[in-house]
CSV table of C-alpha atoms and ligand atoms in Angstrom, one decimal:
chain,number,residue,atom,x,y,z
A,1,MET,CA,141.4,-8.7,151.7
A,2,PRO,CA,144.7,-6.9,151.0
A,3,SER,CA,144.6,-3.3,149.9
A,4,ASP,CA,145.3,-2.6,146.2
A,5,GLU,CA,148.6,-1.1,147.2
A,6,SER,CA,149.7,-4.1,149.2
A,7,TYR,CA,149.2,-6.7,146.5
A,8,PHE,CA,149.2,-4.7,143.3
A,9,GLY,CA,152.3,-2.7,144.2
A,10,ALA,CA,154.2,-5.9,145.2
A,11,LEU,CA,153.1,-7.5,141.9
A,12,GLU,CA,154.3,-4.5,139.8
A,13,ARG,CA,157.7,-4.7,141.5
A,14,VAL,CA,158.1,-8.4,140.9
A,15,ILE,CA,157.0,-8.0,137.3
A,16,GLU,CA,159.3,-5.1,136.7
A,17,HIS,CA,162.4,-6.6,138.4
A,18,VAL,CA,162.0,-10.3,137.8
A,19,VAL,CA,159.2,-11.5,135.5
A,20,ALA,CA,159.6,-9.1,132.6
A,21,PRO,CA,163.4,-9.3,132.4
A,22,GLY,CA,163.3,-13.1,132.4
A,23,ALA,CA,160.4,-13.7,130.0
A,24,GLY,CA,162.5,-13.9,126.8
A,25,GLU,CA,164.9,-16.4,128.3
A,26,VAL,CA,162.0,-18.6,129.7
A,27,ASP,CA,160.6,-18.8,126.2
A,28,ALA,CA,163.9,-19.3,124.5
A,29,THR,CA,165.1,-22.1,126.8
A,30,GLY,CA,161.8,-23.6,127.9
A,31,GLY,CA,163.2,-23.4,131.5
A,32,PHE,CA,160.9,-23.3,134.4
A,33,PRO,CA,160.7,-19.8,135.8
A,34,ARG,CA,161.9,-20.7,139.3
A,35,GLY,CA,163.2,-17.3,140.1
A,36,GLN,CA,159.9,-15.7,139.1
A,37,VAL,CA,157.8,-18.1,141.1
A,38,ASP,CA,160.1,-17.7,144.2
A,39,ALA,CA,159.8,-13.9,143.9
A,40,LEU,CA,156.0,-14.1,143.6
A,41,ALA,CA,156.0,-16.4,146.7
A,42,ALA,CA,158.3,-14.0,148.6
A,43,ALA,CA,156.0,-11.1,147.8
A,44,GLY,CA,153.0,-13.0,149.2
A,45,LEU,CA,151.4,-13.4,145.8
A,46,LEU,CA,151.1,-17.2,145.9
A,47,ALA,CA,149.3,-16.7,149.3
A,48,LEU,CA,146.9,-14.1,147.9
A,49,THR,CA,143.8,-16.3,147.9
A,50,VAL,CA,144.6,-18.4,151.0
A,51,PRO,CA,141.9,-17.6,153.6
A,52,ALA,CA,143.1,-15.4,156.4
A,53,ASP,CA,142.3,-18.2,158.9
A,54,PHE,CA,145.3,-20.1,157.4
A,55,GLY,CA,147.6,-17.1,157.3
A,56,GLY,CA,146.9,-16.0,153.8
A,57,ALA,CA,145.8,-12.6,152.4
A,58,GLY,CA,142.2,-13.8,152.1
A,59,ALA,CA,141.8,-12.1,148.7
A,60,GLY,CA,139.2,-13.2,146.2
A,61,LEU,CA,138.9,-14.1,142.6
A,62,ARG,CA,139.1,-10.5,141.4
A,63,GLU,CA,142.6,-10.0,142.8
A,64,ALA,CA,143.7,-13.4,141.5
A,65,ALA,CA,142.4,-12.5,138.0
A,66,THR,CA,144.2,-9.2,138.2
A,67,VAL,CA,147.5,-10.9,139.1
A,68,VAL,CA,147.2,-13.4,136.3
A,69,ARG,CA,146.2,-10.7,133.7
A,70,GLU,CA,149.3,-8.6,134.6
A,71,LEU,CA,151.5,-11.7,134.4
A,72,GLY,CA,149.9,-12.8,131.2
A,73,ALA,CA,150.9,-9.5,129.6
A,74,VAL,CA,154.6,-10.2,130.2
A,75,CYS,CA,155.3,-13.9,130.7
A,76,GLY,CA,152.6,-16.5,129.7
A,77,SER,CA,154.5,-19.4,131.3
A,78,THR,CA,154.5,-17.7,134.7
A,79,ALA,CA,150.9,-16.7,134.3
A,80,MET,CA,150.0,-20.3,133.6
A,81,ILE,CA,151.8,-21.6,136.6
A,82,VAL,CA,150.1,-19.1,138.9
A,83,THR,CA,146.7,-19.9,137.3
A,84,MET,CA,147.1,-23.5,138.2
A,85,HIS,CA,148.4,-22.7,141.7
A,86,TYR,CA,145.3,-20.5,142.4
A,87,ALA,CA,143.0,-23.2,141.0
A,88,ALA,CA,144.6,-25.9,143.3
A,89,THR,CA,144.5,-23.5,146.2
A,90,ALA,CA,140.7,-23.1,145.7
A,91,ALA,CA,140.3,-26.9,146.1
A,92,LEU,CA,142.4,-26.9,149.3
A,93,ALA,CA,140.5,-23.8,150.7
A,94,ALA,CA,137.1,-25.4,149.9
A,95,ALA,CA,138.2,-28.5,151.9
A,96,GLY,CA,139.9,-26.5,154.7
A,97,ALA,CA,143.2,-28.4,154.1
A,98,LYS,CA,145.2,-26.7,156.9
A,99,ASP,CA,148.7,-28.0,156.3
A,100,PRO,CA,149.2,-27.2,152.7
A,101,LEU,CA,147.3,-23.9,153.0
A,102,THR,CA,149.5,-22.8,155.9
A,103,GLU,CA,152.6,-23.7,153.8
A,104,ILE,CA,151.3,-21.7,150.8
A,105,ALA,CA,150.5,-18.8,153.1
A,106,ALA,CA,154.1,-18.9,154.3
A,107,GLY,CA,155.4,-18.6,150.8
A,108,ARG,CA,156.9,-22.1,150.9
A,109,HIS,CA,154.6,-24.1,148.6
A,110,LEU,CA,153.5,-24.2,145.0
A,111,SER,CA,150.6,-26.4,144.0
A,112,THR,CA,148.9,-27.3,140.7
A,113,LEU,CA,146.2,-29.5,139.2
A,114,ALA,CA,146.8,-33.1,138.0
A,115,PHE,CA,143.4,-33.8,136.3
A,116,SER,CA,143.9,-34.6,132.6
A,117,GLU,CA,144.8,-38.2,131.9
A,118,SER,CA,146.2,-40.1,128.9
A,119,GLY,CA,143.0,-42.3,128.8
A,120,SER,CA,140.3,-39.7,129.0
A,121,ARG,CA,142.3,-36.8,127.6
A,122,SER,CA,140.6,-33.5,127.8
A,123,HIS,CA,137.5,-35.1,129.5
A,124,PHE,CA,138.9,-34.3,133.0
A,125,TRP,CA,135.5,-35.1,134.5
A,126,ALA,CA,136.1,-38.8,133.8
A,127,PRO,CA,139.4,-39.9,135.5
A,128,LEU,CA,140.5,-43.5,134.9
A,129,GLY,CA,143.3,-43.5,137.5
A,130,THR,CA,142.5,-45.5,140.5
A,131,ALA,CA,142.6,-45.2,144.3
A,132,VAL,CA,142.6,-48.5,146.3
A,133,ASP,CA,142.5,-49.0,150.0
A,134,ASP,CA,145.9,-50.3,150.9
A,135,GLY,CA,145.3,-51.1,154.6
A,136,ASP,CA,146.8,-49.2,157.6
A,137,ASP,CA,145.0,-46.0,156.7
A,138,SER,CA,147.0,-45.9,153.4
A,139,VAL,CA,145.6,-45.5,149.9
A,140,ARG,CA,147.4,-46.6,146.7
A,141,LEU,CA,147.1,-44.3,143.6
A,142,ASP,CA,147.8,-45.4,140.1
A,143,ALA,CA,147.4,-43.1,137.1
A,144,SER,CA,148.8,-41.8,133.9
A,145,LYS,CA,148.4,-38.0,133.9
A,146,SER,CA,148.8,-36.4,130.4
A,147,TRP,CA,149.6,-32.8,131.3
A,148,VAL,CA,150.5,-31.3,134.7
A,149,THR,CA,151.6,-27.7,134.8
A,150,SER,CA,154.7,-27.3,137.0
A,151,ALA,CA,155.3,-31.1,136.8
A,152,GLY,CA,158.3,-31.9,138.9
A,153,GLN,CA,158.4,-28.3,140.1
A,154,ALA,CA,155.3,-28.0,142.3
A,155,ASP,CA,155.4,-29.0,146.0
A,156,SER,CA,152.0,-30.8,145.7
A,157,TYR,CA,149.5,-31.9,143.1
A,158,VAL,CA,145.7,-31.7,143.5
A,159,TRP,CA,145.1,-35.1,142.0
A,160,SER,CA,141.9,-36.7,140.6
A,161,SER,CA,141.1,-40.4,140.6
A,162,LEU,CA,138.1,-42.8,140.5
A,163,PRO,CA,136.6,-42.9,144.0
A,164,LEU,CA,137.9,-45.2,146.7
A,165,ALA,CA,134.6,-46.8,147.6
A,166,ALA,CA,131.8,-44.3,147.2
A,167,PRO,CA,129.7,-43.9,144.1
A,168,GLY,CA,130.5,-40.9,141.9
A,169,PRO,CA,132.9,-40.0,139.1
A,170,MET,CA,135.9,-38.6,141.0
A,171,THR,CA,137.8,-38.2,144.2
A,172,LEU,CA,140.5,-35.6,144.8
A,173,TRP,CA,143.7,-36.1,146.7
A,174,LEU,CA,146.7,-34.0,147.7
A,175,VAL,CA,149.8,-35.8,146.5
A,176,PRO,CA,153.1,-34.5,147.8
A,177,SER,CA,156.0,-34.0,145.3
A,178,GLY,CA,158.4,-36.4,146.8
A,179,ALA,CA,156.0,-39.4,146.9
A,180,ASP,CA,157.5,-42.7,146.0
A,181,GLY,CA,156.2,-44.0,142.6
A,182,LEU,CA,155.4,-40.5,141.4
A,183,THR,CA,157.4,-39.6,138.3
A,184,VAL,CA,157.5,-36.9,135.6
A,185,ALA,CA,157.1,-39.1,132.5
A,186,GLY,CA,158.6,-36.9,129.8
A,187,ALA,CA,159.8,-33.4,129.1
A,188,PHE,CA,157.5,-30.5,128.0
A,189,ASP,CA,158.6,-29.0,124.6
A,190,GLY,CA,155.6,-26.9,123.7
A,191,LEU,CA,154.7,-24.5,120.9
A,192,GLY,CA,154.0,-21.8,123.5
A,193,LEU,CA,154.0,-21.2,127.3
A,194,ARG,CA,157.3,-22.9,127.0
A,195,GLY,CA,158.4,-22.6,130.6
A,196,ASN,CA,155.3,-23.9,132.2
A,197,ALA,CA,156.6,-27.5,132.5
A,198,SER,CA,153.3,-29.1,131.5
A,199,ALA,CA,154.7,-32.6,131.3
A,200,PRO,CA,153.0,-35.9,131.7
A,201,MET,CA,153.2,-37.6,135.1
A,202,THR,CA,152.8,-41.2,136.3
A,203,ALA,CA,151.7,-42.6,139.6
A,204,ALA,CA,152.7,-46.2,140.0
A,205,GLY,CA,151.7,-47.4,143.4
A,206,VAL,CA,151.9,-44.0,145.0
A,207,ARG,CA,150.9,-44.3,148.7
A,208,VAL,CA,149.1,-41.4,150.5
A,209,PRO,CA,147.4,-41.4,153.8
A,210,ARG,CA,143.6,-41.5,153.7
A,211,GLY,CA,143.7,-38.0,155.2
A,212,ALA,CA,145.2,-36.8,151.9
A,213,MET,CA,141.7,-37.0,150.4
A,214,ILE,CA,140.4,-33.5,149.5
A,215,GLY,CA,136.7,-33.3,150.3
A,216,ASP,CA,134.6,-36.5,150.4
A,217,ASP,CA,135.1,-39.7,148.5
A,218,GLY,CA,133.2,-39.6,145.2
A,219,ALA,CA,132.5,-35.9,145.6
A,220,GLY,CA,135.6,-34.7,143.8
A,221,LEU,CA,133.8,-33.6,140.6
A,222,ASP,CA,131.3,-31.5,142.6
A,223,LEU,CA,134.2,-29.8,144.4
A,224,ALA,CA,136.1,-29.3,141.1
A,225,MET,CA,133.0,-27.8,139.4
A,226,ALA,CA,132.0,-25.6,142.3
A,227,ALA,CA,135.4,-24.4,143.6
A,228,VAL,CA,138.2,-25.1,141.1
A,229,LEU,CA,136.5,-24.5,137.7
A,230,PRO,CA,135.4,-20.9,138.3
A,231,VAL,CA,139.0,-20.0,139.4
A,232,PHE,CA,140.6,-21.8,136.5
A,233,LEU,CA,138.2,-20.4,133.9
A,234,ILE,CA,138.3,-16.8,135.1
A,235,CYS,CA,142.0,-16.8,135.6
A,236,SER,CA,142.6,-18.4,132.2
A,237,ALA,CA,140.4,-15.7,130.6
A,238,ALA,CA,142.3,-13.0,132.6
A,239,MET,CA,145.5,-14.4,131.2
A,240,SER,CA,144.2,-14.1,127.7
A,241,ALA,CA,143.0,-10.5,128.5
A,242,GLY,CA,146.6,-9.6,129.5
A,243,LEU,CA,148.0,-11.2,126.4
A,244,LEU,CA,145.5,-9.3,124.3
A,245,ARG,CA,146.4,-6.0,125.9
A,246,ARG,CA,150.1,-6.6,125.3
A,247,LEU,CA,149.4,-7.6,121.6
A,248,ALA,CA,147.6,-4.2,121.1
A,249,GLU,CA,150.5,-2.3,122.8
A,250,GLU,CA,153.2,-4.1,120.8
A,251,THR,CA,151.3,-3.6,117.6
A,252,ALA,CA,150.7,0.1,118.2
A,253,ALA,CA,154.4,0.5,119.0
A,254,HIS,CA,155.5,-1.3,115.9
A,255,LEU,CA,153.2,0.7,113.6
A,256,GLN,CA,154.6,4.0,115.0
A,257,ARG,CA,158.3,3.1,114.9
A,258,THR,CA,158.3,1.3,111.5
A,259,HIS,CA,158.7,3.4,108.3
A,260,LEU,CA,158.1,3.1,104.6
A,261,ARG,CA,161.0,5.4,103.7
A,262,HIS,CA,160.1,5.7,100.0
A,263,LEU,CA,156.8,7.3,101.1
A,264,GLY,CA,158.1,9.2,104.0
A,265,GLN,CA,155.4,7.6,106.2
A,266,SER,CA,155.2,5.2,109.1
A,267,LEU,CA,153.0,2.1,109.1
A,268,ALA,CA,150.8,4.0,111.5
A,269,GLN,CA,149.9,6.2,108.6
A,270,GLN,CA,148.6,3.2,106.6
A,271,VAL,CA,144.9,2.7,106.9
A,272,GLN,CA,144.8,-1.1,107.0
A,273,PRO,CA,147.3,-1.8,109.8
A,274,ARG,CA,145.7,1.0,111.8
A,275,ALA,CA,142.2,-0.6,111.4
A,276,GLN,CA,143.7,-4.0,112.4
A,277,LEU,CA,145.1,-2.3,115.5
A,278,ALA,CA,141.7,-0.9,116.3
A,279,ARG,CA,140.1,-4.3,116.1
A,280,LEU,CA,142.8,-5.7,118.3
A,281,ARG,CA,142.2,-3.1,121.0
A,282,ILE,CA,138.4,-3.7,120.8
A,283,GLU,CA,139.0,-7.4,121.5
A,284,ALA,CA,141.3,-6.6,124.4
A,285,ASP,CA,138.8,-4.2,126.0
A,286,ARG,CA,135.8,-6.5,125.2
A,287,THR,CA,137.6,-9.5,126.8
A,288,TRP,CA,138.5,-7.7,130.0
A,289,ALA,CA,135.0,-6.3,130.2
A,290,LEU,CA,133.6,-9.8,130.1
A,291,VAL,CA,136.0,-10.9,132.8
A,292,GLU,CA,134.9,-8.0,135.0
A,293,GLN,CA,131.2,-8.7,134.2
A,294,THR,CA,131.8,-12.4,135.2
A,295,LEU,CA,133.5,-11.3,138.5
A,296,ASP,CA,130.6,-9.0,139.3
A,297,ALA,CA,128.1,-11.8,138.7
A,298,VAL,CA,130.1,-14.3,140.8
A,299,GLU,CA,130.7,-11.8,143.7
A,300,THR,CA,127.0,-10.8,143.9
A,301,GLY,CA,125.6,-14.3,143.3
A,302,ARG,CA,123.8,-13.2,140.2
A,303,ALA,CA,121.6,-15.8,138.5
A,304,ASP,CA,123.7,-15.7,135.3
A,305,ALA,CA,127.0,-16.3,137.2
A,306,GLN,CA,127.4,-19.9,136.1
A,307,LEU,CA,126.7,-19.1,132.5
A,308,LEU,CA,129.2,-16.3,132.4
A,309,VAL,CA,131.9,-18.4,134.1
A,310,LEU,CA,131.4,-21.0,131.3
A,311,GLU,CA,131.4,-18.3,128.6
A,312,VAL,CA,134.4,-16.3,129.8
A,313,LYS,CA,137.3,-18.7,129.0
A,314,ALA,CA,135.8,-19.7,125.6
A,315,ALA,CA,135.3,-16.1,124.6
A,316,ALA,CA,138.7,-15.0,125.8
A,317,ALA,CA,140.7,-18.0,124.4
A,318,GLU,CA,139.1,-17.5,120.9
A,319,ALA,CA,139.6,-13.7,121.1
A,320,ALA,CA,143.2,-14.1,122.0
A,321,ALA,CA,143.9,-16.7,119.2
A,322,ASP,CA,142.1,-14.6,116.6
A,323,ALA,CA,143.6,-11.3,117.7
A,324,ALA,CA,147.1,-12.8,117.7
A,325,ASP,CA,146.6,-13.7,114.0
A,326,LEU,CA,145.5,-10.1,113.4
A,327,ALA,CA,148.6,-8.7,115.2
A,328,LEU,CA,150.8,-10.9,113.0
A,329,ARG,CA,149.1,-9.5,109.9
A,330,ALA,CA,149.3,-5.9,111.1
A,331,CYS,CA,153.0,-6.1,112.0
A,332,GLY,CA,153.8,-8.2,108.9
A,333,GLY,CA,156.9,-10.3,108.4
A,334,SER,CA,158.6,-8.6,111.4
A,335,ALA,CA,156.3,-10.4,113.7
A,336,PHE,CA,157.0,-13.7,112.1
A,337,ARG,CA,160.5,-13.5,113.4
A,338,LYS,CA,161.6,-13.8,117.0
A,339,GLU,CA,162.8,-10.2,117.0
A,340,SER,CA,159.2,-9.2,117.8
A,341,PRO,CA,157.4,-10.1,121.1
A,342,VAL,CA,154.3,-10.6,118.9
A,343,GLU,CA,155.8,-13.9,117.7
A,344,ARG,CA,155.9,-15.3,121.3
A,345,LEU,CA,152.5,-13.9,122.1
A,346,PHE,CA,151.1,-15.6,119.0
A,347,ARG,CA,152.5,-19.0,120.1
A,348,ASP,CA,151.3,-18.5,123.7
A,349,SER,CA,147.8,-17.5,122.4
A,350,ARG,CA,147.2,-21.0,121.0
A,351,ALA,CA,147.1,-22.7,124.5
A,352,ALA,CA,143.9,-21.5,126.2
A,353,ARG,CA,141.5,-23.0,123.6
A,354,VAL,CA,142.9,-26.5,124.0
A,355,MET,CA,143.1,-26.5,127.8
A,356,ALA,CA,140.2,-28.4,129.3
A,357,PRO,CA,137.5,-27.6,129.4
A,358,THR,CA,138.3,-26.8,125.7
A,359,THR,CA,136.4,-24.2,123.7
A,360,GLU,CA,134.4,-27.1,122.2
A,361,ALA,CA,133.5,-28.5,125.6
A,362,LEU,CA,132.5,-25.1,126.9
A,363,HIS,CA,130.3,-24.5,123.9
A,364,ASP,CA,128.6,-27.8,124.7
A,365,PHE,CA,128.3,-26.9,128.4
A,366,ILE,CA,126.8,-23.5,127.6
A,367,GLY,CA,124.3,-25.0,125.1
A,368,ARG,CA,123.3,-27.6,127.6
A,369,ALA,CA,122.8,-24.9,130.3
A,370,LEU,CA,120.7,-22.8,128.0
A,371,CYS,CA,118.6,-25.9,127.1
A,372,GLY,CA,118.1,-26.9,130.8
A,373,LEU,CA,120.2,-30.0,130.3
A,374,PRO,CA,122.8,-31.3,132.8
A,375,LEU,CA,126.3,-30.0,131.9
A,376,LEU,CA,127.9,-33.4,131.9
A,377,GLY,CA,125.2,-35.5,130.4
A,378,ASP,CA,125.0,-38.9,132.1
A,379,VAL,CA,128.3,-38.5,133.9
A,380,THR,CA,126.7,-36.9,136.9
B,401,FAD,C1,149.9,-25.4,128.3
B,401,FAD,C2,149.0,-26.5,128.9
B,401,FAD,C3,149.0,-26.7,130.2
B,401,FAD,C4,148.2,-27.6,130.8
B,401,FAD,N1,148.2,-27.8,132.2
B,401,FAD,C5,147.4,-28.8,132.7
B,401,FAD,C6,147.4,-29.0,134.1
B,401,FAD,O1,148.1,-28.3,134.9
B,401,FAD,N2,146.6,-29.9,134.6
B,401,FAD,C7,145.8,-30.7,133.8
B,401,FAD,O2,145.0,-31.5,134.4
B,401,FAD,N3,145.8,-30.5,132.5
B,401,FAD,C8,146.6,-29.6,131.9
B,401,FAD,N4,146.6,-29.4,130.6
B,401,FAD,C9,145.8,-30.3,129.7
B,401,FAD,C10,144.5,-29.7,129.2
B,401,FAD,O3,143.7,-29.3,130.2
B,401,FAD,C11,143.8,-30.7,128.2
B,401,FAD,O4,143.5,-31.8,128.9
B,401,FAD,C12,144.6,-31.0,127.0
B,401,FAD,O5,145.2,-29.8,126.4
B,401,FAD,C13,143.8,-31.7,126.0
B,401,FAD,O6,144.6,-32.2,125.0
B,401,FAD,P1,144.3,-33.6,124.3
B,401,FAD,O7,145.3,-33.7,123.2
B,401,FAD,O8,144.2,-34.6,125.3
B,401,FAD,O9,142.8,-33.3,123.7
B,401,FAD,P2,141.7,-34.3,123.2
B,401,FAD,O10,140.9,-34.7,124.3
B,401,FAD,O11,142.4,-35.4,122.4
B,401,FAD,O12,140.8,-33.4,122.3
B,401,FAD,C14,141.2,-33.0,120.9
B,401,FAD,C15,140.2,-32.1,120.3
B,401,FAD,O13,138.9,-32.7,120.3
B,401,FAD,C16,138.0,-31.9,120.9
B,401,FAD,N5,137.0,-32.8,121.6
B,401,FAD,C17,137.3,-33.9,122.4
B,401,FAD,N6,136.2,-34.4,122.9
B,401,FAD,C18,135.1,-33.7,122.3
B,401,FAD,C19,133.7,-33.8,122.4
B,401,FAD,N7,133.1,-34.7,123.2
B,401,FAD,N8,133.0,-32.9,121.8
B,401,FAD,C20,133.6,-31.9,121.0
B,401,FAD,N9,135.0,-31.8,120.9
B,401,FAD,C21,135.7,-32.7,121.5
B,401,FAD,C22,138.7,-31.1,121.9
B,401,FAD,O14,138.0,-29.9,122.2
B,401,FAD,C23,140.0,-30.8,121.2
B,401,FAD,O15,139.9,-29.7,120.3
B,401,FAD,C24,147.4,-28.4,130.0
B,401,FAD,C25,147.4,-28.2,128.6
B,401,FAD,C26,148.2,-27.2,128.0
B,401,FAD,C27,148.1,-27.0,126.6
């Protein structure tokens, strides 16, 4: 594991010199933050969670969550891209996929998840895309993916399909970016996270070698639930925690610098905005505390680890959306205009709750877990 200095210091430098200065433009243009991603790769931060055996830093989920929290405070698009990269890396690490892991470790490779489909929508556990034996050790993939972060920008896609031959709901594949028949099927023009390139993608007769299978045929959902989901859920929550912290900072700064001249007072001297700021800060601290609690539970193998992993994104996503509303109230009309960073944070804050598993799906999973029912009903 890298020392705090080696990864956190590098992260702070990339944020200060590249990510923070570019965040406004990424949002305004919707352009993919290529320079930001390249700088993170060059600083070893895309290799952070690659096991040391494959040349990576061998860091864990706590370091990944910290990186995403810090990015989430300055550029939601970059934080989203890195979240999906860490989630994809977790699948590759669980399967010991040497070639892509070695490339990621060398800072030459960005990956992402291509799970959600046009047919089954947010129900990522039920892919409809197919994998068919094409002879000569080749497999043909066909699918319509509805959202893929870093679409057309990533070097590879951790791709879900129906199994090739085995029973089970899902098989995972590593699909390289240049594969024939793989296309980005539209532009991404979103409310928030505008530079994360979450566009639809289509596979029409994409051929991959059988060795591109990640894990076993039919075992993709187990791998996704055990290895990918904890990384995605905790990093998504950490991203919301970063956004919440920034909302509190921006709101405090606005209240202090904004004056009601006729009263000779600042907004900070008004009781309501001050109380709204207090509630914002409570949500920010509460959210990060839950992320840390979840990390503790996962790292020590506590019995409540799975429950906390399911809770943490639902709690953080809803806290971020509610707190962004509060920040908009506390800062008033000023935050309704693009002159305030709160306006962008408000738009970015809407994404986490609709990302699968959505808040509604997580509430159902948590209720099922508490009632001793299988998380996915009859799917598994
Ligand atoms: C910024 C962004 C980036 C993304 N990046 C990726 C990515 O990299 N890879 C990827 O695979 N996907 C990605 N997604 C897709 C995401 O994970 C979801 O699949 C997608 O947002 C779901 O949208 P939808 O319109 O298909 O939802 P729908 O499935 O149509 O759901 C609409 C609403 O109905 C609710 N709902 C649906 N079914 C039920 C049910 N059974 N019970 C209760 N409520 C239900 C949902 O919670 C939701 O609120 C991304 C999404 C966003 C917003």
